Tab-separated table of C-alpha atoms in Angstrom:
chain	number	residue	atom	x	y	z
A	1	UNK	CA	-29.476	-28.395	11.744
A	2	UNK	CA	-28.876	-24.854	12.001
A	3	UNK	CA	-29.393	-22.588	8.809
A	4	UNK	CA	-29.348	-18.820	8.454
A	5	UNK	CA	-32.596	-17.829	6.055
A	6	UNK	CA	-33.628	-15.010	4.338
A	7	UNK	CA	-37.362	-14.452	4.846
A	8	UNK	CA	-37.735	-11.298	2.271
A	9	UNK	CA	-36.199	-8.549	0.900
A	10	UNK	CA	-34.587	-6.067	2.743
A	11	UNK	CA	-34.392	-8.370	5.642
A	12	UNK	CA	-31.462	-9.396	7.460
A	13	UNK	CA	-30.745	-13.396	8.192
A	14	UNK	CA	-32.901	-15.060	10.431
A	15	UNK	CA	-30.740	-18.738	12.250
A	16	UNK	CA	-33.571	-21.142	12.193
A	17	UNK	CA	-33.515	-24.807	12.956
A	18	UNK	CA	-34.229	-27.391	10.451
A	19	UNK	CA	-34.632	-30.976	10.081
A	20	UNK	CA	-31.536	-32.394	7.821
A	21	UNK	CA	-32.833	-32.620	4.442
A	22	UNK	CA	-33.005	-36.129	3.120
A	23	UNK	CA	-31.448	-36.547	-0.597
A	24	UNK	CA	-33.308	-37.062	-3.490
A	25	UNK	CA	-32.765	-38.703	-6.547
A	26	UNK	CA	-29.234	-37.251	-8.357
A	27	UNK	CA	-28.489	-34.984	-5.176
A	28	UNK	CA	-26.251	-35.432	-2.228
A	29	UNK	CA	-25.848	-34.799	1.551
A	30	UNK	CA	-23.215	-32.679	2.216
A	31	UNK	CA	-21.792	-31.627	5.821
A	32	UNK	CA	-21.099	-28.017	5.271
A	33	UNK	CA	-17.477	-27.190	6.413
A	34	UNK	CA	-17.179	-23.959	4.552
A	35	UNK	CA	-19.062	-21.687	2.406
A	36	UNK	CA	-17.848	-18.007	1.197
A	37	UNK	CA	-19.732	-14.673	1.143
A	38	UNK	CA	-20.033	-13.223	-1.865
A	39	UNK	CA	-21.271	-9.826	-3.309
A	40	UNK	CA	-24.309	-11.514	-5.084
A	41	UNK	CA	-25.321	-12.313	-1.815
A	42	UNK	CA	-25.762	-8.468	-0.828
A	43	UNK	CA	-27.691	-8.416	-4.144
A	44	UNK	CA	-30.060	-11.034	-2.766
A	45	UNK	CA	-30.756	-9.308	0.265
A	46	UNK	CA	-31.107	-5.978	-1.238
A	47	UNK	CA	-33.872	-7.797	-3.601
A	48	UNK	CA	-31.991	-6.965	-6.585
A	49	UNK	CA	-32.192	-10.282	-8.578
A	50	UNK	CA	-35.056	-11.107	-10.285
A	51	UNK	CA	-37.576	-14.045	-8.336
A	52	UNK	CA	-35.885	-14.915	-5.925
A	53	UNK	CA	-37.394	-17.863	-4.206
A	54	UNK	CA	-38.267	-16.904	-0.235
A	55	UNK	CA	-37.609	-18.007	2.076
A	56	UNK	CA	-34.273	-18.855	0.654
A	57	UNK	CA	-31.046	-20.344	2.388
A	58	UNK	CA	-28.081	-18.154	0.572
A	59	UNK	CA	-24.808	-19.296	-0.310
A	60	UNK	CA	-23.073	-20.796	-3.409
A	61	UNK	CA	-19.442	-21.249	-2.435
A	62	UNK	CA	-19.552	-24.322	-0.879
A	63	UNK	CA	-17.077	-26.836	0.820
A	64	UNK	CA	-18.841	-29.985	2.061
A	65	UNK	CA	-18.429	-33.508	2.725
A	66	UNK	CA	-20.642	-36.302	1.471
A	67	UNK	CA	-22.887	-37.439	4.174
A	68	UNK	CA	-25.311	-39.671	2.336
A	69	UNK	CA	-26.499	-40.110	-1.562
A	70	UNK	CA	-29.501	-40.290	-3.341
A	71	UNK	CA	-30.949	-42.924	-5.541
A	72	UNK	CA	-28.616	-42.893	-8.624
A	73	UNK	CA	-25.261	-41.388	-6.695
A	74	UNK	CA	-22.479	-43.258	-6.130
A	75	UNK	CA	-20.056	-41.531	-4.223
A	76	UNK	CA	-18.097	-42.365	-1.080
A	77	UNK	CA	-18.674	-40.830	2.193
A	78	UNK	CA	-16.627	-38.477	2.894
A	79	UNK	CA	-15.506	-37.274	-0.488
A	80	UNK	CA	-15.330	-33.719	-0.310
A	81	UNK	CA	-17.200	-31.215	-2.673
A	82	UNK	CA	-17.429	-28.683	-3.671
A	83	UNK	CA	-20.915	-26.440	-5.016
A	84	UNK	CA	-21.262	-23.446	-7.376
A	85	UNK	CA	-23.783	-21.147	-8.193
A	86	UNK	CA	-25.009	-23.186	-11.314
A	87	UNK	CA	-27.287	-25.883	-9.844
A	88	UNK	CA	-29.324	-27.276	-12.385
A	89	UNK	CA	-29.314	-26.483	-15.978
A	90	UNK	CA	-31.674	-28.830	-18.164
A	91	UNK	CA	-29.380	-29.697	-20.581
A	92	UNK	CA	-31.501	-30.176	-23.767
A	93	UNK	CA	-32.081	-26.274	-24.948
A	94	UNK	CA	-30.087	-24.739	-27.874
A	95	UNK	CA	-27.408	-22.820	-24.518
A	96	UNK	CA	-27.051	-26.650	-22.912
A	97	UNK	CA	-26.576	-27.776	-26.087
A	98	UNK	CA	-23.732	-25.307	-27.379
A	99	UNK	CA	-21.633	-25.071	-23.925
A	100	UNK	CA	-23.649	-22.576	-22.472
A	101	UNK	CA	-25.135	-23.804	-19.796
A	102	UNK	CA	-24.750	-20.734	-18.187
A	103	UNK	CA	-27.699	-19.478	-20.288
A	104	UNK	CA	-30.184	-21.907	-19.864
A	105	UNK	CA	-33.436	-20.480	-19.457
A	106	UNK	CA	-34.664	-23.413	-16.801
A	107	UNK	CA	-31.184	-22.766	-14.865
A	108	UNK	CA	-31.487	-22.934	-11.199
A	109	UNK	CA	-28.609	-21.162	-9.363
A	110	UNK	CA	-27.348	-22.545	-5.463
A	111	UNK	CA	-28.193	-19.717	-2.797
A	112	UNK	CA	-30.864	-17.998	-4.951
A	113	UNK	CA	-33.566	-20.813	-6.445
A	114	UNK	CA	-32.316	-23.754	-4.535
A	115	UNK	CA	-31.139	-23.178	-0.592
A	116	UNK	CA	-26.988	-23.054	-0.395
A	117	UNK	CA	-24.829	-23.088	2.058
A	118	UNK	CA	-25.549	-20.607	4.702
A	119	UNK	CA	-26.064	-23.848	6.781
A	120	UNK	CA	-24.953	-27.165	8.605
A	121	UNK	CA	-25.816	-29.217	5.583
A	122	UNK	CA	-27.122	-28.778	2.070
A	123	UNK	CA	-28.139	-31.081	-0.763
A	124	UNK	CA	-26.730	-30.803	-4.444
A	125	UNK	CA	-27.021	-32.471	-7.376
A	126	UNK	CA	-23.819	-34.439	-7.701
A	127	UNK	CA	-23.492	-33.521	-11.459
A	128	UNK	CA	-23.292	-29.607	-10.908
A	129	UNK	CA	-20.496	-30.392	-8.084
A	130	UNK	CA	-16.771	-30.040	-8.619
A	131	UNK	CA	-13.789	-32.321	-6.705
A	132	UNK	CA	-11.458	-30.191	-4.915
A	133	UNK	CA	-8.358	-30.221	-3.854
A	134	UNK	CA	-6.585	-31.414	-0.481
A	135	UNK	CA	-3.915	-28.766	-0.872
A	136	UNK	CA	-6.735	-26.430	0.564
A	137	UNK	CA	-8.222	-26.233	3.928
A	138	UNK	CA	-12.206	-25.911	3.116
A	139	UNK	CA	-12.027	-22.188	4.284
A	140	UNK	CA	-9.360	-21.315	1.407
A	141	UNK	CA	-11.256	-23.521	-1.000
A	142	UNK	CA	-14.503	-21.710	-0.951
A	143	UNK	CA	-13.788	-18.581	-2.853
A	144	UNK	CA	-12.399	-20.374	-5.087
A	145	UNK	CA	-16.069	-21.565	-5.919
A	146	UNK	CA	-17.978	-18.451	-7.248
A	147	UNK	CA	-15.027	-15.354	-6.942
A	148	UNK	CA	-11.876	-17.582	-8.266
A	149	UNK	CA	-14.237	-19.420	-10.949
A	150	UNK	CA	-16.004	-15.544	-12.362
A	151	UNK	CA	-12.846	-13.896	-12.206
A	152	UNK	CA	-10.769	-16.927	-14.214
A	153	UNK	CA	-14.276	-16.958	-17.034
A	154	UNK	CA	-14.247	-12.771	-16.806
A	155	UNK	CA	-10.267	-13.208	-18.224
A	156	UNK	CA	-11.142	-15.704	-20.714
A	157	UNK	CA	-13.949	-13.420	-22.324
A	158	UNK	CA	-10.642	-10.713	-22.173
A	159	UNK	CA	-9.504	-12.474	-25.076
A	160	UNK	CA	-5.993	-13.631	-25.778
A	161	UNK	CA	-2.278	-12.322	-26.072
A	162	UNK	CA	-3.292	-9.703	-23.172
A	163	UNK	CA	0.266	-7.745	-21.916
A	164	UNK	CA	-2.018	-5.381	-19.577
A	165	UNK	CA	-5.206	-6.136	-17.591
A	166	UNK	CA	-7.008	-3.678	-15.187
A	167	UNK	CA	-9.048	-4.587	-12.840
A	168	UNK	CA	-11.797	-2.176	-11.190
A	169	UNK	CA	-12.988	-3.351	-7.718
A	170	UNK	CA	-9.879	-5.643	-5.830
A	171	UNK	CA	-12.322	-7.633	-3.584
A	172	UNK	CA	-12.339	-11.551	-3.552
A	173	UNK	CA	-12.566	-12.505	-7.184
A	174	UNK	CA	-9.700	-9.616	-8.250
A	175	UNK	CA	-7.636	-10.944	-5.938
A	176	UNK	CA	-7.640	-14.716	-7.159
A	177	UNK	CA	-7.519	-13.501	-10.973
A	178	UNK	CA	-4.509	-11.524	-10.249
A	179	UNK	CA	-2.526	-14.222	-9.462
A	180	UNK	CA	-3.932	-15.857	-12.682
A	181	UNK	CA	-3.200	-13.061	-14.398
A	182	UNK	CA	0.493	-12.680	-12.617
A	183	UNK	CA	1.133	-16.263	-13.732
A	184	UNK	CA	0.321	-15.716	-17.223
A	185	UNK	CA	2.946	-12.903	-17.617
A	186	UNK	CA	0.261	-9.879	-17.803
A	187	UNK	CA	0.832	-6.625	-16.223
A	188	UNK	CA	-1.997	-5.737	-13.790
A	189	UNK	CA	-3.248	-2.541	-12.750
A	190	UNK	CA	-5.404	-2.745	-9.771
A	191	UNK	CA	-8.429	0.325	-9.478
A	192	UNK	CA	-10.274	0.818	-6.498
A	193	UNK	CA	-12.374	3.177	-4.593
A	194	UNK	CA	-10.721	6.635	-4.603
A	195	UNK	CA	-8.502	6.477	-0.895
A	196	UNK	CA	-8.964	2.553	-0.860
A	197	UNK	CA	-4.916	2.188	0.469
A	198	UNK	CA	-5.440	-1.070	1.924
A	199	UNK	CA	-7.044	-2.808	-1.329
A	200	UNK	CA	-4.196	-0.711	-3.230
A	201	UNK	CA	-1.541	-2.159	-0.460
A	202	UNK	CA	-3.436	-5.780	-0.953
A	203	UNK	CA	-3.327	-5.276	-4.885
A	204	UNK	CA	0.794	-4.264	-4.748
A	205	UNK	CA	1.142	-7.372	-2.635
A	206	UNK	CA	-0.066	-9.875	-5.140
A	207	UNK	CA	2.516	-8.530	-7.899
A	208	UNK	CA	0.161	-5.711	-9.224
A	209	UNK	CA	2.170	-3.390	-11.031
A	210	UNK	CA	-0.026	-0.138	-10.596
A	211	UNK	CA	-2.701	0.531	-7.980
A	212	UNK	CA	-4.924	3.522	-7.426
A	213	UNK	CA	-8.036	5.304	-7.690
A	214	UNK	CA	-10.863	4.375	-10.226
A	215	UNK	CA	-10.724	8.181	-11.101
A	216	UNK	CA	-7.175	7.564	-12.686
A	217	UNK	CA	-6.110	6.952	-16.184
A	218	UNK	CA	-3.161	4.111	-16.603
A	219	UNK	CA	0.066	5.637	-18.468
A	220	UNK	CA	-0.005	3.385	-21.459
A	221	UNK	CA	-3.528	1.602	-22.772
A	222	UNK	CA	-5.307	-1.032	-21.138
A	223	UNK	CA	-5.478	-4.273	-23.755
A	224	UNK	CA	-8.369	-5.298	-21.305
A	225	UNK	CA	-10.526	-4.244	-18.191
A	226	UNK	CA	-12.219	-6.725	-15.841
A	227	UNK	CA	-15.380	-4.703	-13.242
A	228	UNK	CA	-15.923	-6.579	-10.183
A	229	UNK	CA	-17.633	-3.067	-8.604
A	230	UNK	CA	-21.271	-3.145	-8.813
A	231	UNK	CA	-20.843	0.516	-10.042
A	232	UNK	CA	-21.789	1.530	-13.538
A	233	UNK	CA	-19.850	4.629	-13.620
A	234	UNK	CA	-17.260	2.676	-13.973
A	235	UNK	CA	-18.011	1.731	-17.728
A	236	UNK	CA	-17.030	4.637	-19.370
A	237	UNK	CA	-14.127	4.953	-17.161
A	238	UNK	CA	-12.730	1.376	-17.893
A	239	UNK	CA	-13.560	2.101	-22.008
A	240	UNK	CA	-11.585	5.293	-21.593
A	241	UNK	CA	-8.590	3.467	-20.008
A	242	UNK	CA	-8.640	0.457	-22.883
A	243	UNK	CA	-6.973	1.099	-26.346
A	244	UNK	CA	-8.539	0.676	-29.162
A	245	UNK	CA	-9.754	-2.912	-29.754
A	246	UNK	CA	-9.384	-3.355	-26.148
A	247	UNK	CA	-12.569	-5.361	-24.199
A	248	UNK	CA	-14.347	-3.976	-21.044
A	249	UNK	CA	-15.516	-7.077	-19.134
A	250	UNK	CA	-18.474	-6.842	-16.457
A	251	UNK	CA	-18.460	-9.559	-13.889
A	252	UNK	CA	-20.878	-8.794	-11.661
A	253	UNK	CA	-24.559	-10.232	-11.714
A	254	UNK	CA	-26.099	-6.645	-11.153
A	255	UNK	CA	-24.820	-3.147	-11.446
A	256	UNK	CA	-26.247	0.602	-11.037
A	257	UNK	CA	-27.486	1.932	-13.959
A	258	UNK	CA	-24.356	2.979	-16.686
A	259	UNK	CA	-23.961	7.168	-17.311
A	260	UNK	CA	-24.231	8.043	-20.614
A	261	UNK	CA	-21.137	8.330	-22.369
A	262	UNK	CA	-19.972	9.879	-26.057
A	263	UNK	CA	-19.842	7.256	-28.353
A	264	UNK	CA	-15.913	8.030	-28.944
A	265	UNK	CA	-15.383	6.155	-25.724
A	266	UNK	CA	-17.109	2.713	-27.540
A	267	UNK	CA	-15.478	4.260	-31.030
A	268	UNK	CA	-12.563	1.848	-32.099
A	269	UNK	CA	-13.744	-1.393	-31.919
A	270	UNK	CA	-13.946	-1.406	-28.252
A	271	UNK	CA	-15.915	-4.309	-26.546
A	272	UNK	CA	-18.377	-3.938	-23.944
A	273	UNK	CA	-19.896	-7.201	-22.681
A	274	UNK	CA	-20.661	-9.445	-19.290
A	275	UNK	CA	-20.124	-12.249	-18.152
A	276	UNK	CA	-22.519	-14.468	-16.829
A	277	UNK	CA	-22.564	-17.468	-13.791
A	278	UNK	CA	-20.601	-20.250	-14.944
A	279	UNK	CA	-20.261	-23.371	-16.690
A	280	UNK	CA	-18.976	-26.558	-15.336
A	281	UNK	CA	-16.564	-26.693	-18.238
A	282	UNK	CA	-15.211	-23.805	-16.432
A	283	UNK	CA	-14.920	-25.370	-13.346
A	284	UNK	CA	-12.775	-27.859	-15.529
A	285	UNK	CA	-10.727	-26.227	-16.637
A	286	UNK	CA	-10.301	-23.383	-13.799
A	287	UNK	CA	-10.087	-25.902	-10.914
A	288	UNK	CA	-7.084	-27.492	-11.827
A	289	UNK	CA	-5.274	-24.235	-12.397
A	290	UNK	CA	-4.635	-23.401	-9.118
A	291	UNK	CA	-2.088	-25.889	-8.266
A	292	UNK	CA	-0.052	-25.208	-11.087
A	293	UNK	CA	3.028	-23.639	-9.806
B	1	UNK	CA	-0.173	-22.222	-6.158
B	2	UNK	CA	-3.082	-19.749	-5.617
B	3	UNK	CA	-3.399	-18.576	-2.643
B	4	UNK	CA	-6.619	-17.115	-1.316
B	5	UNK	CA	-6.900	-14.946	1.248
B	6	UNK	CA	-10.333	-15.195	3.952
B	7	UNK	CA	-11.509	-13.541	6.995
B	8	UNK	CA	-13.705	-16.576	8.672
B	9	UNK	CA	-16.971	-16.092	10.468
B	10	UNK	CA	-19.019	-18.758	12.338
B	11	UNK	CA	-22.220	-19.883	10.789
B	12	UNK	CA	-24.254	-17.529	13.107
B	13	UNK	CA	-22.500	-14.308	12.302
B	14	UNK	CA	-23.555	-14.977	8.417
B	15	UNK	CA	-24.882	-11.248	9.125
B	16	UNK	CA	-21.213	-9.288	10.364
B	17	UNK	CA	-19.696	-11.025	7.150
B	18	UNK	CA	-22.413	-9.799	4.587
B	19	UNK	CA	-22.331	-6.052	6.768
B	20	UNK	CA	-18.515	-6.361	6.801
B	21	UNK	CA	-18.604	-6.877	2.791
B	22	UNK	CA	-20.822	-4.042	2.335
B	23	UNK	CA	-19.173	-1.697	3.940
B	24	UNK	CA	-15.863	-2.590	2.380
B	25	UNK	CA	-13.807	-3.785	5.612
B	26	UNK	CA	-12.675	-6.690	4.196
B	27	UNK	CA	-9.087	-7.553	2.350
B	28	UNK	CA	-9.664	-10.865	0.234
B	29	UNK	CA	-12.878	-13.680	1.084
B	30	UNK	CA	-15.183	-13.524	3.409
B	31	UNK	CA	-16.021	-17.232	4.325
B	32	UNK	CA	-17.976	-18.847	7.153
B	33	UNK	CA	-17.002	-22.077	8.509
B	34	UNK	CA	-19.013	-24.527	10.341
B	35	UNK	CA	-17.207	-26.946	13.087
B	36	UNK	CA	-14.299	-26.268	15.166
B	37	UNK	CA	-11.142	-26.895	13.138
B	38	UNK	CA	-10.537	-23.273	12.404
B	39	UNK	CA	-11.994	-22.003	15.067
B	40	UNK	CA	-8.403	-19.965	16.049
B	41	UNK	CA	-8.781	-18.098	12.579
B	42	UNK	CA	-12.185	-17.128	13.242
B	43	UNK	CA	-13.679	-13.427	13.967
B	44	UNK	CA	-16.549	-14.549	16.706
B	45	UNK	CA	-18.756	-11.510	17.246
B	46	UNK	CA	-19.801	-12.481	20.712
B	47	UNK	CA	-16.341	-12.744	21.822
C-alpha cells in the first residue's frame, strides 16, 4: 500500500510503499477513502508537538471502510468508519475516569503516536472509532472528524445562553461551527487575517453577520470568542472584544507565544482557557448533530 | 444539515494540500481521497 511518511522534522512527506498492516487484537483494517488535512498537521511537520513518534504516517480525519478485524472485533465488512485524533486513552486514571479522556496522560493521538491516514489503509482500535453517516460522501465526512468535532467542543466550553460568538481564524473548523452556531440562533462575527476577503466572503456566506479584520473591534460585546489561528496576538485582541464575563476559547493544539497584555483586558471575570483533543462522548453527541435540520 | 465545504487532493499530493493550508489558499477542508469515485472533484498536481 501506498503511504505518505514523515521521516523528521522539518521534512516534507516522503510516498513510500508498505506492506498492509495486519490487525491486532481490538483494532481494525480500514480501506482509507478519505482523510482531511488539518492545521495540527503543519504543527507536526514544523516539529512543534512534543515526541512525536518518527517516522510517523499523519492524519486523524479519517473515512474508511472495514477491511478485516482483529481478535475481539466484531464488525461487518464494509461498515464505514470513521477515526479521530484520540486513539487510545487507558481508561483507568482519575481524566478516564471523570470524562476526560482527553487528558489522559497514556493518551495516544491518530497521525502523531500511532500512523493515520495519510495512506491506503490504516488500523484503529474499533473503540476510539465513530459510525458515520451515509448522508455524506467520505470526502465531506472527514472534516467533520477533527475540525467539525474541536470547533462543536470549543462552543461547548463557550458556555451557555450565548447571543454573540466571534470567531478568529475562518478555516475548516470555523466554518462547520458556524453553522452550529447559525442553528442555535447566535449571532456570529467572523475575524480573519487583515485583507482576508475571500474567508470574509466565505464567512458572510454561511449566515455570519459581521466579517473583517482581526484588528477590528465588534460594535456591541462579544458574550464569547472561539481562536482557530495559531496566533497568540490574538488573545488580548479576542479579551478586548468580549464583555465582561465573556470566555476567550483557544482551539488550537499549539500557538505563538501570547503578548503581554494589562490585566484590565482579563479584569471582569473574563475567561481565558483551551480546549484540548476530544472525547468520544463528544463524538456522541457532535456526530449526530449534523443531520439535524 | 451541515454542510462542509473541501478542496480534494489525491493521496500523493498530501504535500500541495499541507503547502496550500499554510499559505492560506484554501476556503473550507482540505481532504485527500484515495480511489477514483471523486476523482472529477479532485485538484491533481500533475495534471
Amino acid at each position: 500500500m501506498k503511504v505518505m511518511v514523515l521521516e523528521q522534522q522539518g521534512g516534507s512527506l516522503q510516498c513510500q510503499e508498505r506492506p498492509i498492516p495486519t490487525p491486532g487484537k481490538g483494532q481494525v483494517l480500514l480501506k482509507v477513502e478519505a482523510c482531511a488535512v488539518c492545521r495540527t498537521d503543519l504543527h507536526l511537520l514544523d516539529g512543534e508537538l512534543p515526541d512525536i513518534r518518527y517516522p510517523i504516517v499523519p492524519g486523524h480525519e479519517i473515512i474508511g471502510r472495514v477491511v478485516k478485524c482483529g481478535p475481539g472485533v466484531v464488525l461487518e465488512k464494509g461498515v464505514r468508519l470513521g477515526v479521530p485524533w484520540l486513539g487510545y486513552s487507558c481508561g483507568k486514571c482519575r481524566y478516564c475516569l471523570h470524562g476526560k479522556e482527553n487528558l489522559c496522560d497514556q493518551a495516544r493521538f491518530t497521525g502523531y503516536q500511532i500512523d493515520g491516514g495519510f495512506a491506503e489503509y490504516t488500523l484503529a482500535d474499533h473503540r476510539f472509532c465513530f459510525s458515520i453517516s451515509s448522508h455524506y460522501s467520505a470526502a465531506e465526512a472527514a472534516p467533520l472528524m477533527c475540525a467539525g468535532l474541536i470547533g462543536y467542543r470549543s462552543l461547548v466550553m463557550c458556555g451557555n445562553d450565548l447571543q454573540r460568538l466571534g470567531i478568529y481564524g475562518f478555516g475548516a473548523a470555523a466554518h462547520i461551527v458556524a453553522q452550529v452556531a447559525k442553528w442555535q440562533g447566535m449571532e456570529v462575527h467572523a475575524f480573519t487575517r487583515p485583507g482576508d476577503e475571500a474567508s470574509q466572503r466565505f464567512a458572510q456566506y454561511l449566515g455570519a453577520t459581521w466579517a473583517g479584520s482581526s484588528e477590528q473591534l465588534p460594535e456591541a460585546p462579544l458574550d464569547a470568542a472561539i481562536i482557530f489561528a495559531p496566533v497568540g496576538e490574538l488573545i488580548p485582541l479576542a479579551l478586548r472584544a468580549v464583555r465582561k464575563g465573556g470566555v476567550v476559547v483557544c482551539g488550537g493544539i499549539h500557538m505563538s507565544d501570547i503578548p503581554s497584555f494589562p490585566y484590565a483586558l482579563l479584569w471582569g471575570e473574563r475567561q481565558l482557557r483551551s480546549v484540548a483533543n476530544l472525547t468520544r462522548q463528544d463524538g456522541r453527541a457532535f456526530y449526530h448533530w449534523p443531520l439535524r435540520r | 444539515m451541515i454542510q462542509t465545504r473541501t478542496v480534494c487532493y489525491p493521496l500523493h499530493a498530501a504535500n500541495d494540500a499541507l503547502k496550500d493550508l499554510r499559505e492560506g489558499k484554501l476556503t473550507g477542508a482540505a481532504v485527500l481521497v484515495m480511489g477514483p469515485s471523486l476523482a472529477s472533484e479532485m485538484l491533481d498536481v500533475d495534471s
